[in-house]
XYZ file of C-alpha atoms in Angstrom:
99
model
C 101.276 162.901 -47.599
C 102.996 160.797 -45.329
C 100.308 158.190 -44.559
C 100.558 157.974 -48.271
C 103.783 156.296 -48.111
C 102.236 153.441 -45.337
C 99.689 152.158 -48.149
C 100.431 148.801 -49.453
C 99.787 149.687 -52.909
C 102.572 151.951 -53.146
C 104.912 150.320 -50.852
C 106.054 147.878 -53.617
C 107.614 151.027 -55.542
C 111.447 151.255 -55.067
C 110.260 155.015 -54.488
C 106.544 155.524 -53.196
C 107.215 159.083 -52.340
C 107.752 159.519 -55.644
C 104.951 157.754 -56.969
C 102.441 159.654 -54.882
C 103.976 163.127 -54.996
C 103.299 162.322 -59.091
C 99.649 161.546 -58.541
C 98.465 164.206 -56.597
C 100.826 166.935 -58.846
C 98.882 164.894 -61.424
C 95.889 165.977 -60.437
C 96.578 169.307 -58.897
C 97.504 170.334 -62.385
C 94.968 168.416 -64.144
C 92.527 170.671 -62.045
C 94.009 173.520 -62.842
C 94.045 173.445 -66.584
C 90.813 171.757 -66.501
C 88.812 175.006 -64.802
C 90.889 177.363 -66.861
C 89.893 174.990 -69.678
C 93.609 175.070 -70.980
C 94.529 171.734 -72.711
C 91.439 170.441 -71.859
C 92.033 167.354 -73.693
C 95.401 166.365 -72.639
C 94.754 167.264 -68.630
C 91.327 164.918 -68.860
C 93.254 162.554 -70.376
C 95.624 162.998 -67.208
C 93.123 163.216 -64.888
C 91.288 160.027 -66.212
C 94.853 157.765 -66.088
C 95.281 158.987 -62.608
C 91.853 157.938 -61.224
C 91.782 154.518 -63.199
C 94.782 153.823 -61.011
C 93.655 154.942 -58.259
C 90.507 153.350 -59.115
C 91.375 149.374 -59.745
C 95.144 149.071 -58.468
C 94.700 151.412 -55.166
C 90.990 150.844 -54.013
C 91.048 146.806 -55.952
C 88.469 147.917 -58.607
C 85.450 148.188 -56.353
C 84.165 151.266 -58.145
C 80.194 150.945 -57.307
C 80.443 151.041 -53.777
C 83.727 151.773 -51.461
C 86.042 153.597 -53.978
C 83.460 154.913 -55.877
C 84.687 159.192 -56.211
C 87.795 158.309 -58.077
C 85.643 156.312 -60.428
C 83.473 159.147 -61.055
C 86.202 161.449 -61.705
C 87.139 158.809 -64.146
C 83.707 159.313 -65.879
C 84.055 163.091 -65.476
C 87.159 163.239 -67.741
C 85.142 161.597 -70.107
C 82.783 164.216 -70.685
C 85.816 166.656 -70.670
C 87.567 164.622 -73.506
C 85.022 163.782 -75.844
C 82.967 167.232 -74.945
C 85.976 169.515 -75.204
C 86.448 172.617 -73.623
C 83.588 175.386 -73.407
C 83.209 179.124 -74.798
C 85.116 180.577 -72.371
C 87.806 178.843 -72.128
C 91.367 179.625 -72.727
C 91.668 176.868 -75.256
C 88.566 178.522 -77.387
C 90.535 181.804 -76.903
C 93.302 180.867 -78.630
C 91.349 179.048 -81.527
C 89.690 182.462 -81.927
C 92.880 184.231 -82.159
C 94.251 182.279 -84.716
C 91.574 183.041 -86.795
């Protein structure tokens, strides 16, 4: 994480440690809820905030050829948010149980 801290994008930040110890938690637990398809909505919608930063204020907005992964993560969450969770997910599990 350390080399993190160097970048010049975060080093404007009265705290970058604290600014990138929230992105990555941001997408560890985006990641997690996303494959256990809990809150799929809300972590895509996490996930999709943290790459569009990464995306245009970290890599400058060039998104079709250096920094292109975070952009596609940005697309990802896309599908996750407007496709929702699947059948076996613990989201549709609970929708079932209320029922």
């Amino acid at each position: 994480m350390k080399p993190y801290f160097d970048w010049d994008a975060f080093k404007r930040f009265s705290s970058p440690e604290l600014i990138v110890y929230t992105g990555k938690t941001a997408e560890l637990v985006a990641g997690i809820f996303l494959t256990i398809g809990l809150f799929t909505r809300l972590a895509s919608l996490m996930l999709i905030f943290t790459m569009l930063y990464i995306s245009f204020f970290v890599g400058h907005g060039k998104i079709w050829y250096e920094d292109q992964h975070p952009f596609l993560f940005v697309l990802l969450g896309l599908v996750f948010f407007f496709a929702g969770s699947g059948k076996w997910s613990v989201d549709q599990l609970a929708m079932n149980s209320k029922k």
